[in-house]
Each structure stands twice: as C-alpha cells, then as structure tokens.
C-alpha cells in the first residue's frame, strides 16, 4: 500500500491529522506573520512632530510655519529658526524632536528620531528583514529536504522567539536591524517548513483544503495582532508580546511528528510506518502489517521551478499591508479589517481553484486587484459639495487587499504541487526567494506612501495587471498527482497546454480499469469523472496485463 492510500484508509481528516494540523499551522503562521507585519506598529509614525523648543523660547519664535497639502499653516517638522529676532534663516533641528501621536506611546521612529532625512531608515530596516527572509528561503528549503521538516520547523520557531526577545532590549537602530535580519531568516524557516509539514499529512484530494486552511490561519494571525498591538502600544512591550509565546511550544518536540513523505523519500520506512500506525490507532482504524512496503521512493534530483509571478503578488500584498497606516483611518482598525478581508479572499481562491485550477483564478484575482488599486488614486477625499468620501478610498484599498490576498494564496498553494517530494521544500523555498524580492521592495513604498499614497497604489495596479498576463504562462497542476519524481514533475510541466486533452494511452487505461465488457469511456466522460491520470495508470499497471493495444480511432482496447 502506498502512503496516500494508507492516509485515506485511516480517514483523510481523522482526529490525529486534524489535531496535528492545527498544532503545526496556528503557531507556524502566527509566529511568521507577527514579525513580518509588526513594523506597521513598531515603526509607526507620529501624527505631529517638530524640533524641540529651547528653554526660554516660545514655539512661534523657534519653529517656522509652512503650508501643508491642504493649504493650512502648520509648524515645520524638520527645521527651526537660527535666531528669529535677527532674521528668518533656518537650520536643522539641533536638540531632537517633540512628538505627538494618537495611537502610539513609543515606536522606533520616536525613540531613535527616525524622521526628516532619516525617515526612510525604519522602512529600510524592514527591507533588511525581508532580505533575511529571502536568504532563509534558500537555507530553509535545503535544510528541510536534507534534515527533515520537523527539525527546521522547531529550530526556526524557537530561534525566532529568542531573537525577537533580544530585539526588545536592543539600544541602537543598527542592533535592531541586524537582529531582525537574522529573525527574518528564521521566519522563513517557519513559513516554508510549517506549510509543507502540515500539507504532507494529507492525500492529494484533501491537500488543497489543508493548504488554504494554512493561509486562513495566516489571516487570523493578522486579525489577532491588531488587538495585541492596541494593548501593547510601546514597541518594546509589543515585541515581547509577539516573541515569548513561541517558547511555549517546547513540548512540540514530543508531540509533532516528522513528515511521513520525507521519511519515505529518505528510505526510513519503519519510522514512517510507526507514525502511520499511531495515527490509525488514534483514529480507531486498522492497517495491515508492513503497510508501506510497496511505497515508491522519490528520485533524488536537483529539479527546481519558480513562480516568477510571486515577485509581484508578494510586493503588492506586503505593500498594501505595510501602507495600512497611510490610509488615513485608525491604524488598528484598518489593520484589523485588512486581516479580516483576507479570509474571504482565501476562501474565494480556494473554491475557484477547486473548480477551475490555478491559472484562471489567479489571473482574474490579479485583474481585480489591479483595477481596485489603480482606481484608488482617482477617488477624491470629498465630493464637489463637500461630502467626505474618504471611506470609499478605504473600501477600494480593502478590495485590492482582498483580491491580491486571493492571488497570493493561489501562488502559495500552487508552488509546492510542482516539486517532487525530496526537493519540495528546496523548490518551495526557491519560489519564496523570488517572492521575497518583492518583499524587500514593499517596505520602501511606505516611505513614498507617507507623502503620496496615490503613486504607490497606481504602481500596484499596473504591476498587478501585468502579472495577470504573466500567470497564464505558468504550468497548471489541477487534477494531477503531486509529483514524486523528477520525470513526473517534468511531465506535469509539458502537459500544461493539454489539460483538456487526454492522451490515448491514458484513455486506454481508463477503459481497462474503470469499465467492463465493451463499454467506452469518452474524453468528455473522463473530464467529468475527475479521475487523476496517476491513479488511472497505477490501476492499469497493477492489472499485470502487458499485451494490450489501444485503438485510437475507436478509443477501445
């Protein structure tokens, strides 16, 4: 019996798999998304700031007045008078800044004066964090395929927590940036290994639900972060609140199993069988002895593939998320709702993927994201009669977030289906490497968005529309088995343009395996059955009949 057959026999969503799935997925997503998105709060910008006023001087004597974008006079944020009693010459702030913020007690921006000429530093630090994520894509993929998913998952999660706690006590921006870089490496380790570890517990039919369940847990992590950040408004307290819970998973070393698929690929059949028997017992099912004796091992290969579309979806997804504070509403409410809209985005993507595969849904979602983002800059703050319609900007902003989230979810669940088991984490990590390139660029859009959000949203719209065309050239994997060998992966790629045409040999196998007497299964009937070619061929091979011929004209054996 092969592994997928055994997993089906013990219950595709049995109690054991369900419990283990959520044990892996909830911390595996939350402890990734929190440090990834936290810069919205850690690096929050004050509402108002200007140079500190020297003793004995008044505000009007020290700070010049300038017009803001609305034509109103406000105190200049970055200059002060040299000596207002002599002339109006100005200079840069000489004694720090005074800050006022409705939402934050202290952020890295206000603690280390990251304003004016240094305003880009906080977002540059986030780009360095994403560079760590990018490097982690390579390391996590290779190490997971070499040493196992479980080891990389646990070590990455605990290391990210320890580094995160250390970040809370750092006293310099340089130290903050360096530590966050290494945390980014660990975050990617959690991200890649938790997804693969969780989804490999299920047979192909259930894996799409497991994959999208992972992304929905990710969205829930964003929703949960909003009230946590609201409670802990000092960046150091928030950093500790996000990091300490990761250490509470110390017991996972005893309760979380290694991936059975990885164990089989490494020829550790007895260990894989031990996990399978434990799951069967917990689910109150029975399995025969030596249940995996006929499992086919994976080919060792260096096969790699990447979804180049991931660069744009990652940049737009993260760019919209990071620009939440620039929308003009309550930052906590905006961030909360930006997480809430991800849930229907992933659900729409999941059902569309089940119905139509990956390419068409991702294309349509990217078009919707492009239109929503592209239209946002053309919505005025108020109508000609003075009615405030900023809420409409927020609606289109959230609609863009919903659509790009769905597209991101499609790419996220699509990529692992391309790679053979032995190099799945490596290939998935490579895909994330290219996606992380977009993540490196995304934080820098916040600096631009602080001054002009319209340019940022228009750029996101154009890039999304371009990506909607590019995605059509990627290989479709719907109704195809997850490849176990290099040859199977290459066959999936070659058949991308033939998804509606079933080879004559496969039809012959269907005719033999699923019909009796002289019945004929036509191409249309085959499409309706949704039978995977892999299962058909396997049944054909098990018949041990080697002298069959197939008539292509009559489509009979």
XYZ file of C-alpha atoms in Angstrom:
557
model
C 0.000 0.000 0.000
C 1.222 3.472 -0.863
C 1.133 6.357 1.602
C -1.811 8.204 0.032
C -3.885 5.008 0.105
C -2.971 4.443 3.759
C -3.837 8.045 4.688
C -7.207 7.632 3.014
C -7.763 4.349 4.868
C -7.280 5.935 8.303
C -9.513 8.920 7.442
C -8.359 11.857 5.363
C -9.278 14.322 8.118
C -9.096 11.944 11.051
C -8.748 13.188 14.618
C -4.987 12.633 14.598
C -4.327 14.596 11.409
C -6.712 17.394 12.396
C -5.127 17.924 15.824
C -1.587 17.766 14.444
C -2.548 20.074 11.581
C -3.702 22.870 13.880
C -0.822 22.316 16.322
C 1.562 22.920 13.426
C -0.366 25.531 11.458
C -1.519 28.043 14.095
C 1.898 28.812 15.626
C 3.546 28.186 12.261
C 1.563 31.027 10.684
C 1.097 33.409 13.617
C 4.775 33.446 14.608
C 5.579 34.254 10.968
C 3.012 36.926 10.238
C 3.534 38.820 13.506
C 7.179 39.808 12.974
C 6.530 40.181 9.240
C 3.713 42.711 9.712
C 4.714 44.233 13.055
C 6.648 47.136 11.530
C 3.274 48.854 10.973
C 3.275 49.322 14.755
C 6.960 49.040 15.702
C 7.819 51.754 13.189
C 4.620 53.758 13.482
C 4.960 57.411 12.516
C 3.768 60.158 14.902
C 0.851 62.366 13.869
C 2.750 65.568 14.577
C 6.394 66.355 15.255
C 8.680 69.357 15.237
C 12.012 70.464 16.719
C 12.289 70.656 20.488
C 11.942 74.232 21.704
C 14.957 75.503 23.707
C 14.346 76.765 27.224
C 13.310 80.384 27.339
C 11.917 80.331 23.800
C 8.362 80.034 22.555
C 7.064 77.746 19.829
C 6.382 80.652 17.448
C 9.873 82.056 17.998
C 11.503 78.681 17.275
C 9.518 76.847 14.601
C 8.602 78.350 11.203
C 5.125 77.937 9.760
C 4.632 76.203 6.406
C 1.622 75.215 4.301
C 0.569 71.574 4.310
C -1.062 69.725 1.387
C -4.445 71.224 2.280
C -3.096 74.780 2.280
C -3.239 75.153 6.058
C -0.396 76.639 8.107
C 1.369 74.135 10.347
C 4.656 74.052 12.214
C 7.509 72.765 10.071
C 8.646 69.297 11.105
C 12.295 69.424 10.177
C 13.659 72.972 10.608
C 13.899 75.700 13.238
C 14.915 79.357 13.258
C 18.575 80.125 13.885
C 17.601 83.371 15.611
C 14.141 84.695 14.825
C 14.931 88.073 16.401
C 17.591 88.689 13.735
C 16.196 87.095 10.546
C 14.166 84.162 9.255
C 17.106 81.881 8.423
C 16.561 78.249 9.450
C 18.613 75.190 10.265
C 18.023 71.519 11.000
C 16.782 70.501 14.444
C 19.663 70.733 16.928
C 18.098 69.237 20.055
C 15.847 66.413 18.876
C 12.112 66.454 18.215
C 8.847 66.761 20.044
C 6.284 64.077 19.084
C 2.533 63.781 19.353
C 0.753 60.538 18.479
C -2.851 59.485 18.946
C -2.048 55.778 18.705
C 1.497 55.047 19.862
C 3.278 55.510 23.198
C 6.734 54.891 21.727
C 7.981 53.465 18.447
C 11.454 53.001 16.996
C 10.762 56.168 14.985
C 10.210 58.329 18.071
C 12.854 56.641 20.223
C 15.656 56.989 17.677
C 14.390 60.109 15.859
C 13.877 58.407 12.505
C 12.234 61.421 10.872
C 13.079 64.019 8.240
C 16.315 62.970 6.498
C 16.276 59.668 8.426
C 12.602 58.889 7.763
C 13.448 56.093 5.344
C 15.640 54.262 7.879
C 12.795 52.387 9.592
C 11.472 51.057 6.280
C 14.974 50.291 5.073
C 15.328 48.206 8.243
C 12.196 46.270 7.212
C 13.761 45.691 3.788
C 16.803 44.231 5.559
C 14.422 41.979 7.491
C 12.912 40.837 4.191
C 16.421 40.231 2.837
C 16.813 37.814 5.743
C 13.540 36.185 4.718
C 14.904 35.892 1.174
C 18.101 34.181 2.354
C 16.054 31.967 4.643
C 14.153 30.720 1.597
C 17.311 29.029 0.337
C 18.508 27.793 3.711
C 15.160 26.526 4.956
C 14.401 24.707 1.714
C 17.731 22.914 1.589
C 17.877 22.093 5.313
C 14.293 20.801 5.373
C 14.944 18.448 2.492
C 18.262 17.378 3.994
C 17.454 17.031 7.697
C 13.657 16.902 7.845
C 10.729 19.299 8.084
C 10.207 18.926 11.821
C 13.747 19.892 12.854
C 13.782 23.018 10.715
C 10.277 23.979 11.852
C 11.045 23.735 15.568
C 14.554 25.196 15.489
C 13.367 28.112 13.340
C 10.402 28.836 15.606
C 12.406 28.766 18.826
C 15.280 30.744 17.325
C 12.896 33.421 16.028
C 11.410 33.740 19.517
C 14.793 34.098 21.242
C 15.972 36.667 18.696
C 12.664 38.531 18.992
C 13.059 38.779 22.766
C 16.613 40.070 22.280
C 15.333 42.719 19.848
C 13.126 44.122 22.616
C 16.213 45.032 24.646
C 18.438 46.422 21.910
C 19.546 50.029 22.397
C 20.536 51.026 18.864
C 18.890 51.072 15.463
C 21.828 49.179 13.997
C 21.424 46.419 16.571
C 17.675 46.339 15.908
C 18.246 45.942 12.171
C 20.905 43.229 12.479
C 18.857 41.158 14.907
C 15.750 41.495 12.752
C 17.745 40.311 9.738
C 18.509 37.020 11.484
C 14.933 36.795 12.729
C 13.827 37.094 9.110
C 15.910 34.037 8.212
C 14.177 32.085 10.979
C 10.723 33.366 9.998
C 11.169 31.964 6.507
C 12.250 28.668 8.048
C 8.960 28.515 9.932
C 6.961 29.651 6.908
C 8.291 27.040 4.477
C 8.578 24.040 6.804
C 5.227 24.500 8.580
C 3.325 24.651 5.287
C 4.988 21.567 3.853
C 4.855 19.640 7.147
C 1.143 20.364 7.562
C 0.021 19.632 3.996
C 2.082 16.451 3.552
C -0.108 14.731 6.162
C -2.960 14.509 3.683
C -3.691 12.668 0.420
C -3.986 14.803 -2.731
C -7.760 15.259 -2.537
C -7.548 16.908 0.896
C -4.321 18.821 0.370
C -5.966 21.858 -1.233
C -8.099 22.344 1.883
C -5.058 21.929 4.110
C -3.148 24.494 2.056
C -5.858 27.112 2.161
C -6.534 26.349 5.826
C -2.924 27.374 6.393
C -3.446 30.691 4.618
C -6.673 31.372 6.562
C -4.758 30.813 9.822
C -2.256 33.361 8.492
C -5.082 35.882 8.036
C -6.361 35.145 11.540
C -2.861 35.911 12.812
C -3.126 39.396 11.271
C -6.540 39.907 12.879
C -5.193 38.845 16.300
C -2.128 41.106 16.005
C -4.295 44.252 15.843
C -5.696 43.994 19.414
C -2.304 42.843 20.729
C -0.706 45.972 19.261
C -3.571 48.080 20.631
C -2.915 46.766 24.152
C 0.889 46.992 23.956
C 1.488 50.450 22.473
C 5.162 50.674 23.399
C 7.212 48.924 20.731
C 9.372 47.041 23.259
C 6.327 45.630 25.067
C 4.776 44.627 21.750
C 7.996 42.930 20.674
C 7.992 40.820 23.843
C 4.286 40.016 23.490
C 4.901 38.663 19.978
C 8.066 36.707 20.838
C 7.572 34.990 24.205
C 4.642 32.717 23.135
C 6.920 30.899 20.674
C 8.891 29.394 23.562
C 5.694 27.838 24.943
C 5.839 25.266 22.128
C 8.813 23.459 23.728
C 6.684 20.303 24.091
C 6.289 20.065 20.303
C 9.482 18.043 20.171
C 7.481 15.133 21.602
C 4.048 15.617 20.004
C 4.682 16.825 16.442
C 5.653 14.011 14.034
C 8.109 14.178 11.157
C 6.697 14.188 7.636
C 5.969 10.628 6.571
C 6.595 11.546 2.946
C 10.039 12.847 3.797
C 10.825 9.710 5.825
C 9.811 7.520 2.889
C 11.898 9.589 0.489
C 14.882 9.055 2.830
C 14.146 5.287 2.905
C 13.138 5.332 6.576
C 10.058 3.210 6.023
C 9.806 1.774 9.603
C 9.686 5.257 11.141
C 7.030 6.366 8.674
C 5.016 3.226 9.426
C 5.288 3.858 13.185
C 3.724 7.317 12.749
C 1.042 5.892 10.479
C 0.128 3.138 12.951
C -0.032 5.708 15.764
C -2.397 7.833 13.688
C -4.541 4.805 12.797
C -4.824 3.798 16.460
C -5.777 7.346 17.487
C -8.407 7.418 14.711
C -9.652 3.930 15.720
C -8.746 2.446 12.360
C -6.722 -0.610 11.453
C -3.955 -1.144 8.910
C -2.187 -4.291 7.690
C 1.376 -5.113 8.707
C 4.184 -3.617 6.614
C 1.630 -1.181 5.278
C 4.179 0.911 3.369
C 6.201 -1.950 1.939
C 5.111 -1.058 -1.607
C 5.668 2.695 -1.340
C 7.553 4.158 -4.269
C 10.622 6.163 -3.259
C 11.359 9.521 -4.779
C 14.138 10.205 -7.212
C 16.963 12.383 -5.961
C 17.171 15.338 -8.265
C 18.053 18.979 -8.487
C 14.781 19.870 -10.159
C 13.753 23.435 -9.433
C 10.984 25.643 -10.705
C 9.850 29.087 -9.708
C 6.681 31.085 -9.964
C 8.041 34.384 -11.245
C 4.605 35.821 -10.642
C 5.366 35.593 -6.918
C 7.507 38.735 -7.063
C 4.580 40.986 -7.957
C 1.965 39.308 -5.752
C 4.340 39.437 -2.776
C 5.266 43.084 -3.331
C 1.675 44.236 -3.810
C 0.341 42.092 -0.938
C 3.004 43.271 1.526
C 2.983 46.790 0.119
C -0.745 47.175 0.769
C -0.331 45.632 4.240
C 2.539 47.923 5.210
C 0.730 51.008 3.901
C -2.237 50.417 6.203
C -1.128 53.325 8.405
C -1.207 55.656 5.380
C -4.870 55.046 4.594
C -5.917 57.918 6.862
C -8.091 55.995 9.332
C -7.446 54.431 12.741
C -4.333 52.313 12.199
C -5.543 49.499 14.454
C -8.975 49.330 12.817
C -7.500 49.498 9.315
C -5.009 46.744 10.120
C -7.744 44.617 11.722
C -10.018 44.905 8.703
C -7.125 44.313 6.313
C -6.739 40.947 8.048
C -10.465 40.202 8.042
C -10.792 40.740 4.267
C -8.028 38.196 3.697
C -10.282 35.387 4.941
C -12.906 35.707 2.154
C -10.024 36.329 -0.243
C -8.537 32.944 0.571
C -11.948 31.238 0.566
C -12.764 32.635 -2.877
C -9.362 31.486 -4.113
C -9.849 28.012 -2.625
C -13.241 27.311 -4.219
C -12.152 28.858 -7.511
C -9.025 26.700 -7.526
C -11.038 23.551 -6.877
C -13.398 24.459 -9.720
C -11.052 25.906 -12.349
C -7.486 25.168 -11.294
C -4.833 27.773 -10.534
C -4.156 29.856 -13.614
C -7.593 31.327 -14.355
C -8.461 32.258 -10.719
C -5.065 33.863 -10.122
C -5.377 35.803 -13.388
C -8.863 37.117 -12.527
C -7.894 37.984 -8.953
C -4.849 39.908 -10.171
C -7.033 41.829 -12.629
C -9.421 42.726 -9.793
C -6.500 43.769 -7.584
C -5.085 45.876 -10.408
C -8.380 47.658 -11.018
C -9.047 48.269 -7.308
C -5.550 49.600 -6.636
C -5.441 51.565 -9.882
C -8.759 53.315 -9.209
C -7.900 54.336 -5.627
C -5.801 57.393 -6.648
C -8.717 58.797 -8.678
C -11.127 58.857 -5.735
C -11.144 62.359 -4.174
C -11.256 62.998 -0.437
C -14.600 64.768 -0.835
C -17.212 65.484 -3.464
C -17.792 68.862 -5.102
C -20.441 69.693 -2.483
C -18.028 68.944 0.369
C -19.205 65.430 1.290
C -16.385 63.368 2.785
C -15.842 60.153 0.776
C -12.503 59.010 2.188
C -14.358 55.885 3.259
C -14.628 54.964 -0.437
C -10.834 55.072 -0.719
C -10.666 52.657 2.195
C -13.208 50.342 0.521
C -11.159 50.152 -2.681
C -7.983 49.762 -0.632
C -9.500 46.764 1.184
C -10.930 45.366 -2.076
C -7.423 45.461 -3.524
C -6.156 43.698 -0.405
C -8.845 41.007 -0.727
C -8.026 40.344 -4.379
C -4.246 40.300 -4.043
C -4.607 38.066 -0.986
C -6.556 35.560 -3.056
C -3.918 35.676 -5.802
C -1.164 35.296 -3.216
C -2.982 32.290 -1.741
C -3.231 30.633 -5.149
C 0.512 31.060 -5.733
C 1.318 29.906 -2.201
C -0.664 26.654 -2.534
C 0.260 26.149 -6.194
C 4.032 26.180 -5.892
C 4.504 23.009 -3.752
C 2.492 20.954 -6.262
C 5.208 21.445 -8.887
C 8.076 19.819 -6.972
C 8.992 16.178 -6.258
C 8.867 15.260 -2.561
C 12.601 15.068 -1.943
C 13.200 18.605 -3.189
C 9.780 20.078 -2.462
C 10.990 22.271 0.378
C 14.010 23.379 -1.655
C 11.849 24.236 -4.658
C 9.213 25.893 -2.484
C 11.972 27.846 -0.792
C 13.282 28.965 -4.177
C 9.813 30.193 -5.106
C 9.711 32.121 -1.826
C 13.136 33.571 -2.598
C 11.760 35.320 -5.670
C 8.622 36.334 -3.773
C 10.838 37.784 -1.044
C 12.495 40.051 -3.606
C 9.125 41.752 -3.829
C 9.048 41.833 -0.048
C 12.354 43.710 0.015
C 10.895 46.443 -2.200
C 7.497 46.627 -0.441
C 8.619 48.437 2.771
C 10.174 51.241 0.746
C 6.743 52.019 -0.697
C 5.642 53.082 2.785
C 8.126 55.962 2.672
C 6.650 57.055 -0.658
C 3.095 56.395 0.526
C 3.535 58.619 3.565
C 3.884 61.570 1.197
C 1.789 60.343 -1.744
C -0.197 57.111 -1.418
C -1.719 57.603 -4.887
C 1.589 56.905 -6.652
C 2.048 53.705 -4.668
C -1.470 52.393 -5.329
C -1.276 53.250 -9.033
C 2.008 51.349 -9.299
C 0.474 48.350 -7.543
C -2.420 48.451 -10.006
C -0.187 48.445 -13.080
C 2.047 45.662 -11.760
C -0.957 43.501 -10.843
C -2.392 43.825 -14.351
C 0.970 42.851 -15.880
C 1.179 39.843 -13.541
C -2.329 38.752 -14.582
C -0.937 38.122 -18.073
C 2.310 36.503 -16.918
C 0.491 33.982 -14.716
C -1.164 32.417 -17.773
C 2.215 31.033 -18.855
C 2.711 29.042 -15.626
C 2.038 25.261 -15.515
C -1.375 24.063 -14.377
C -1.482 21.243 -11.787
C -5.219 20.705 -11.329
C -6.292 17.053 -11.329
C -2.696 15.884 -11.485
C -0.956 13.963 -8.723
C 1.715 15.731 -6.715
C 4.945 14.650 -8.460
C 7.140 12.167 -6.643
C 9.959 12.052 -9.155
C 11.745 14.415 -11.492
C 10.134 12.776 -14.526
C 6.622 13.245 -13.147
C 7.311 16.923 -12.419
C 8.591 17.494 -15.946
C 5.595 15.672 -17.428
C 3.244 17.980 -15.496
C 5.021 20.985 -16.974
C 4.940 19.605 -20.526
C 1.206 18.883 -20.278
C 0.283 22.423 -19.243
C -1.224 23.230 -22.635
C -3.015 19.889 -22.883
C -5.160 19.899 -19.738
C -8.355 19.233 -21.699
C -6.907 16.553 -23.947
C -6.357 13.108 -22.506
C -3.652 11.022 -24.168
C -4.822 7.911 -25.945
C -2.776 5.708 -23.640
C -4.467 7.198 -20.584
C -7.910 6.727 -22.127
C -6.962 3.129 -22.770
C -6.011 2.748 -19.126
C -9.320 4.288 -18.072
C -11.215 1.971 -20.384
C -9.446 -1.019 -18.884
C -9.540 -0.016 -15.231
C -12.960 1.597 -14.897
C -15.242 -0.054 -17.470
C -16.430 -3.557 -18.019
C -17.247 -5.625 -21.104
C -17.043 -3.374 -24.182
C -18.121 -0.037 -22.637
C -16.234 3.014 -23.884
C -15.300 5.993 -21.695
C -15.125 9.101 -23.885
C -12.943 12.136 -23.377
C -15.883 14.195 -22.112
C -16.884 11.474 -19.670
C -13.297 11.276 -18.460
C -13.241 15.004 -17.780
C -16.440 14.696 -15.769
C -15.103 11.890 -13.615
C -12.128 13.965 -12.490
C -10.032 10.791 -12.165
C -6.337 11.619 -11.827
C -4.115 10.231 -14.548
C -1.681 8.946 -11.944
C -4.332 6.753 -10.305
C -5.523 5.520 -13.706
C -2.061 4.499 -14.828
C -1.353 2.879 -11.461
C -4.518 0.762 -11.735
C -3.561 -0.156 -15.282
C -0.084 -1.235 -14.188
C -1.449 -3.300 -11.302
C -3.515 -5.346 -13.740
C -0.278 -7.035 -14.849
C -1.588 -7.176 -18.400
C 1.172 -6.170 -20.795
C -0.157 -7.275 -24.166
C -2.992 -4.780 -24.544
C -3.223 -2.491 -27.548
C -5.283 0.619 -27.918
C -7.242 1.653 -30.995
C -7.023 5.475 -31.213
C -9.867 5.697 -33.750
C -12.458 3.759 -31.765
C -10.914 4.583 -28.379
C -11.200 0.973 -27.213
C -8.771 -1.667 -26.018
